[in-house]
Amino acid sequence: MADSDSVADPEAPALLPAALLAALEQTLQGSGGDADAPGLTAIVHVEGSAPWVGAYGLASVDPALPASGDDRFRIGSITKTFVTAAVLQLVQEGALGLDDALDDHVGGFDLGPEVTLERLLSHTAGLFNYTDDPLFLAQGETAATPQEVVEWALAPPHEPPFAPGEGFLYSNTGYFLLGLVLEAATATPLVALLRSRLWGPEGLDDTFLDGSEAIAGGMAEGHVLGSEAPPFDMSWAWAAGAGVSDVDDLCRWAHELYGGDVLTEAMREAMINAV
């Protein structure tokens, strides 16, 4: 080995202490079975140090494939952080206003002036959460447009839980509407908007919107309570939860969303303190 090969790169981030690395790996392997899933990945990042990434179990049961720190998984409602950031960027640019009524941007639902973008973002718009109806799983076996999902969510027997601004209910329905607002305001499909505004600029090359684009390289199989997930068309998750990513992209995204320049400081504070 040449002398130059044995000299550490002074620009490379330092590794976490060996004892901490060993403890992290032992914790992951010792408790991974408690997740009631065949496999999982985890990341720990301390500012100034190289991140630790670990994997437990299997990414696929049949055929059996070991989990890897590079695996992509469905990220569920973390998808909402991307939708929120895109909406708030357009607010910063003056294309949208937090006090805008949903009806000003998306026609056909007639929800009234009190259902505003701010209330949709903060889950205070008083909209029924369509995933609270167990029948949505049966509905989700067939592809639907975002408009069709919202229409089903607002149709009887689904009643508004409270008047807009008079309570809080976590509502996936609201984030479908925000996705429609983004498309209407930019004349761009949601997946293309997220990629051009957020995923591309932030280098999130392993982040996708399942059901709206091909996932290059694939992802780990989804499981529910230890069994392979039942058939489900991801059009029923869309802006509320159809994201796919890996731990490295998500760690980078959290750093940039809460400490980078994705949003202005004032807008970031408004996002954090919305509820």
Short mmCIF file of C-alpha atoms in Angstrom, two decimals:
data_model
loop_
_atom_site.label_atom_id
_atom_site.label_comp_id
_atom_site.label_asym_id
_atom_site.label_seq_id
_atom_site.Cartn_x
_atom_site.Cartn_y
_atom_site.Cartn_z
CA MET A 1 0.00 0.00 0.00
CA ALA A 2 1.35 3.42 -0.92
CA ASP A 3 1.82 5.93 1.89
CA SER A 4 -0.83 8.17 0.34
CA ASP A 5 -3.39 5.35 0.62
CA SER A 6 -2.95 5.08 4.38
CA VAL A 7 -3.53 8.76 5.17
CA ALA A 8 -7.06 9.56 6.33
CA ASP A 9 -9.00 12.10 4.28
CA PRO A 10 -8.96 15.29 6.39
CA GLU A 11 -12.25 16.35 4.78
CA ALA A 12 -14.07 13.11 5.63
CA PRO A 13 -16.48 13.31 8.60
CA ALA A 14 -15.33 11.52 11.73
CA LEU A 15 -16.86 8.21 12.69
CA LEU A 16 -18.96 7.95 15.82
CA PRO A 17 -17.10 6.40 18.77
CA ALA A 18 -16.64 2.65 18.38
CA ALA A 19 -18.48 1.90 21.62
CA LEU A 20 -21.50 3.89 20.43
CA LEU A 21 -21.47 2.18 17.02
CA ALA A 22 -21.43 -1.22 18.72
CA ALA A 23 -24.25 -0.23 21.07
CA LEU A 24 -26.39 1.01 18.19
CA GLU A 25 -25.93 -2.21 16.26
CA GLN A 26 -26.65 -4.33 19.34
CA THR A 27 -29.81 -2.34 20.09
CA LEU A 28 -31.09 -2.66 16.54
CA GLN A 29 -30.46 -6.38 16.29
CA GLY A 30 -31.78 -7.02 19.80
CA SER A 31 -35.04 -5.11 19.42
CA GLY A 32 -35.76 -5.44 15.70
CA GLY A 33 -38.11 -8.35 16.30
CA ASP A 34 -40.34 -6.15 18.45
CA ALA A 35 -41.38 -4.22 15.32
CA ASP A 36 -43.52 -7.17 14.17
CA ALA A 37 -42.07 -6.74 10.69
CA PRO A 38 -39.63 -8.93 8.76
CA GLY A 39 -37.09 -6.14 8.45
CA LEU A 40 -36.26 -2.51 9.08
CA THR A 41 -33.51 0.06 8.68
CA ALA A 42 -32.36 2.86 10.98
CA ILE A 43 -30.07 5.87 10.79
CA VAL A 44 -28.41 7.99 13.48
CA HIS A 45 -26.72 11.23 12.50
CA VAL A 46 -24.76 13.43 14.88
CA GLU A 47 -23.67 16.78 13.45
CA GLY A 48 -20.04 16.62 12.36
CA SER A 49 -19.90 12.82 12.25
CA ALA A 50 -20.58 10.29 9.54
CA PRO A 51 -24.07 8.79 9.96
CA TRP A 52 -24.55 5.28 11.26
CA VAL A 53 -26.94 3.18 9.19
CA GLY A 54 -28.11 -0.25 10.30
CA ALA A 55 -30.44 -2.93 8.97
CA TYR A 56 -32.32 -5.80 10.59
CA GLY A 57 -34.02 -8.88 9.13
CA LEU A 58 -35.38 -9.22 5.61
CA ALA A 59 -36.34 -6.79 2.87
CA SER A 60 -38.29 -9.60 1.17
CA VAL A 61 -39.63 -12.81 2.72
CA ASP A 62 -40.22 -14.74 -0.51
CA PRO A 63 -37.63 -14.82 -1.93
CA ALA A 64 -35.66 -14.23 1.26
CA LEU A 65 -33.49 -11.14 0.80
CA PRO A 66 -31.61 -9.52 3.68
CA ALA A 67 -32.46 -5.96 4.60
CA SER A 68 -29.90 -3.31 3.72
CA GLY A 69 -29.38 0.26 4.83
CA ASP A 70 -29.96 1.27 1.21
CA ASP A 71 -33.47 -0.23 1.04
CA ARG A 72 -36.40 2.00 0.13
CA PHE A 73 -39.61 1.68 2.12
CA ARG A 74 -43.04 3.27 1.92
CA ILE A 75 -42.87 6.29 4.22
CA GLY A 76 -46.58 6.87 4.78
CA SER A 77 -47.50 10.25 6.20
CA ILE A 78 -43.93 11.58 6.05
CA THR A 79 -45.12 12.32 2.50
CA LYS A 80 -47.11 15.17 4.02
CA THR A 81 -43.92 17.04 4.94
CA PHE A 82 -43.07 17.37 1.25
CA VAL A 83 -46.58 18.53 0.36
CA THR A 84 -46.50 21.04 3.23
CA ALA A 85 -43.12 22.41 2.17
CA ALA A 86 -44.29 22.84 -1.43
CA VAL A 87 -47.43 24.70 -0.32
CA LEU A 88 -45.44 26.99 1.97
CA GLN A 89 -42.90 27.72 -0.74
CA LEU A 90 -45.73 28.91 -2.98
CA VAL A 91 -47.03 31.02 -0.09
CA GLN A 92 -43.56 32.58 0.24
CA GLU A 93 -43.61 33.35 -3.48
CA GLY A 94 -47.07 34.94 -3.34
CA ALA A 95 -48.75 32.33 -5.54
CA LEU A 96 -50.88 31.10 -2.62
CA GLY A 97 -52.09 32.58 0.65
CA LEU A 98 -52.65 30.72 3.89
CA ASP A 99 -56.02 32.44 4.23
CA ASP A 100 -57.07 31.40 0.72
CA ALA A 101 -60.20 29.29 0.58
CA LEU A 102 -59.79 25.85 -0.93
CA ASP A 103 -62.64 26.73 -3.30
CA ASP A 104 -60.57 29.61 -4.74
CA HIS A 105 -58.15 27.09 -6.24
CA VAL A 106 -60.03 23.81 -6.64
CA GLY A 107 -63.56 23.70 -7.97
CA GLY A 108 -66.28 21.13 -7.58
CA PHE A 109 -66.37 20.61 -3.81
CA ASP A 110 -67.96 23.87 -2.56
CA LEU A 111 -66.56 23.60 0.95
CA GLY A 112 -67.06 27.29 1.71
CA PRO A 113 -64.73 30.19 2.61
CA GLU A 114 -63.91 28.81 6.04
CA VAL A 115 -62.01 25.80 4.66
CA THR A 116 -58.70 27.57 4.11
CA LEU A 117 -55.25 26.33 3.17
CA GLU A 118 -54.00 27.05 6.68
CA ARG A 119 -56.76 24.93 8.20
CA LEU A 120 -56.08 22.10 5.75
CA LEU A 121 -52.40 22.19 6.70
CA SER A 122 -53.16 22.20 10.42
CA HIS A 123 -55.96 19.57 10.30
CA THR A 124 -58.50 22.06 11.63
CA ALA A 125 -60.70 22.32 8.50
CA GLY A 126 -63.37 19.97 9.87
CA LEU A 127 -63.10 17.38 7.11
CA PHE A 128 -63.85 13.69 7.61
CA ASN A 129 -60.67 11.62 7.50
CA TYR A 130 -61.41 9.01 4.82
CA THR A 131 -59.06 6.41 6.34
CA ASP A 132 -61.24 6.39 9.47
CA ASP A 133 -63.79 4.43 7.46
CA PRO A 134 -62.55 0.80 7.35
CA LEU A 135 -64.27 0.39 3.99
CA PHE A 136 -61.57 2.52 2.38
CA LEU A 137 -59.36 -0.58 2.26
CA ALA A 138 -61.86 -2.27 -0.03
CA GLN A 139 -62.20 0.91 -2.05
CA GLY A 140 -58.41 1.05 -2.30
CA GLU A 141 -58.20 -2.15 -4.31
CA THR A 142 -59.19 -0.14 -7.39
CA ALA A 143 -57.34 2.89 -8.79
CA ALA A 144 -59.02 6.25 -8.32
CA THR A 145 -58.28 9.85 -9.19
CA PRO A 146 -57.61 12.29 -6.34
CA GLN A 147 -60.97 13.92 -7.07
CA GLU A 148 -62.73 10.56 -6.74
CA VAL A 149 -61.04 9.87 -3.41
CA VAL A 150 -62.14 13.26 -2.06
CA GLU A 151 -65.69 12.78 -3.38
CA TRP A 152 -65.89 9.44 -1.56
CA ALA A 153 -64.48 11.02 1.61
CA LEU A 154 -67.08 13.79 1.58
CA ALA A 155 -70.09 11.66 0.61
CA PRO A 156 -72.65 10.34 3.14
CA PRO A 157 -72.46 8.77 5.62
CA HIS A 158 -69.21 10.71 6.18
CA GLU A 159 -70.12 13.81 8.15
CA PRO A 160 -67.91 16.80 9.04
CA PRO A 161 -66.66 16.24 12.63
CA PHE A 162 -66.88 19.97 13.48
CA ALA A 163 -67.14 23.39 11.89
CA PRO A 164 -63.94 24.68 10.25
CA GLY A 165 -61.60 26.12 12.85
CA GLU A 166 -63.58 24.66 15.77
CA GLY A 167 -61.51 21.54 16.46
CA PHE A 168 -58.70 19.26 15.36
CA LEU A 169 -58.89 15.99 13.42
CA TYR A 170 -55.96 14.47 11.57
CA SER A 171 -57.34 14.29 8.05
CA ASN A 172 -55.76 12.56 5.08
CA THR A 173 -58.62 14.02 3.06
CA GLY A 174 -57.22 17.49 3.64
CA TYR A 175 -53.88 16.53 2.15
CA PHE A 176 -55.52 15.19 -0.98
CA LEU A 177 -57.06 18.63 -1.34
CA LEU A 178 -53.68 20.30 -0.79
CA GLY A 179 -52.22 18.10 -3.53
CA LEU A 180 -54.98 19.31 -5.84
CA VAL A 181 -54.22 22.92 -4.84
CA LEU A 182 -50.56 22.44 -5.78
CA GLU A 183 -51.48 20.99 -9.15
CA ALA A 184 -53.97 23.78 -9.87
CA ALA A 185 -51.62 26.57 -8.78
CA THR A 186 -48.70 25.32 -10.86
CA ALA A 187 -50.38 23.42 -13.73
CA THR A 188 -47.96 20.60 -12.88
CA PRO A 189 -48.62 17.02 -11.74
CA LEU A 190 -47.85 16.62 -8.05
CA VAL A 191 -44.99 14.15 -8.55
CA ALA A 192 -43.25 16.42 -11.07
CA LEU A 193 -43.71 19.41 -8.75
CA LEU A 194 -42.20 17.63 -5.76
CA ARG A 195 -39.29 16.38 -7.84
CA SER A 196 -38.48 19.77 -9.38
CA ARG A 197 -38.94 21.83 -6.22
CA LEU A 198 -37.70 19.51 -3.48
CA TRP A 199 -36.33 16.10 -4.36
CA GLY A 200 -34.04 17.24 -7.17
CA PRO A 201 -32.60 20.37 -5.49
CA GLU A 202 -32.06 18.53 -2.19
CA GLY A 203 -30.44 15.49 -3.86
CA LEU A 204 -33.15 13.08 -2.72
CA ASP A 205 -32.45 10.55 -5.46
CA ASP A 206 -34.11 7.65 -3.62
CA THR A 207 -37.43 9.38 -2.99
CA PHE A 208 -40.50 8.65 -5.15
CA LEU A 209 -44.28 8.93 -5.21
CA ASP A 210 -45.61 5.40 -5.51
CA GLY A 211 -48.47 5.03 -7.97
CA SER A 212 -47.48 8.18 -9.84
CA GLU A 213 -44.10 7.10 -11.24
CA ALA A 214 -41.88 4.06 -11.66
CA ILE A 215 -39.61 3.38 -8.69
CA ALA A 216 -36.18 2.79 -10.23
CA GLY A 217 -34.46 -0.04 -8.38
CA GLY A 218 -37.59 -1.11 -6.52
CA MET A 219 -38.28 -1.11 -2.79
CA ALA A 220 -38.75 -3.45 0.15
CA GLU A 221 -41.98 -5.44 0.33
CA GLY A 222 -44.69 -3.93 2.52
CA HIS A 223 -45.96 -5.96 5.49
CA VAL A 224 -48.78 -5.54 8.00
CA LEU A 225 -48.50 -7.31 11.35
CA GLY A 226 -45.92 -9.72 9.99
CA SER A 227 -47.82 -10.67 6.83
CA GLU A 228 -47.43 -9.30 3.32
CA ALA A 229 -49.61 -6.22 2.88
CA PRO A 230 -52.96 -6.83 1.12
CA PRO A 231 -53.53 -5.46 -2.40
CA PHE A 232 -53.84 -1.69 -2.29
CA ASP A 233 -53.67 0.86 -5.07
CA MET A 234 -51.45 3.74 -3.99
CA SER A 235 -53.71 6.23 -5.73
CA TRP A 236 -55.61 6.04 -2.44
CA ALA A 237 -52.56 7.36 -0.58
CA TRP A 238 -51.22 9.97 -3.06
CA ALA A 239 -50.44 13.35 -1.42
CA ALA A 240 -51.37 11.98 2.01
CA GLY A 241 -48.98 9.04 2.12
CA ALA A 242 -47.70 7.50 -1.15
CA GLY A 243 -44.06 8.44 -0.66
CA VAL A 244 -41.18 5.95 -0.89
CA SER A 245 -37.69 6.72 0.37
CA ASP A 246 -34.66 5.45 2.27
CA VAL A 247 -33.23 6.47 5.63
CA ASP A 248 -30.41 8.53 4.14
CA ASP A 249 -32.78 10.70 2.08
CA LEU A 250 -35.16 11.13 5.02
CA CYS A 251 -32.35 12.14 7.36
CA ARG A 252 -31.11 14.68 4.81
CA TRP A 253 -34.65 15.95 4.27
CA ALA A 254 -35.28 16.47 7.99
CA HIS A 255 -32.03 18.41 8.27
CA GLU A 256 -32.90 20.67 5.33
CA LEU A 257 -36.57 21.17 6.20
CA TYR A 258 -35.96 22.12 9.83
CA GLY A 259 -32.55 23.74 9.52
CA GLY A 260 -31.84 24.51 5.85
CA ASP A 261 -33.18 26.95 3.30
CA VAL A 262 -36.18 24.97 2.03
CA LEU A 263 -38.32 27.55 3.85
CA THR A 264 -37.63 30.96 5.32
CA GLU A 265 -37.15 31.00 9.08
CA ALA A 266 -40.49 32.75 9.57
CA MET A 267 -42.35 30.23 7.41
CA ARG A 268 -40.63 27.32 9.15
CA GLU A 269 -41.73 28.67 12.52
CA ALA A 270 -45.27 29.04 11.22
CA MET A 271 -45.18 25.40 10.04
CA ILE A 272 -43.91 24.10 13.37
CA ASN A 273 -46.38 26.14 15.42
CA ALA A 274 -49.40 25.63 13.15
CA VAL A 275 -51.28 23.56 15.75
#
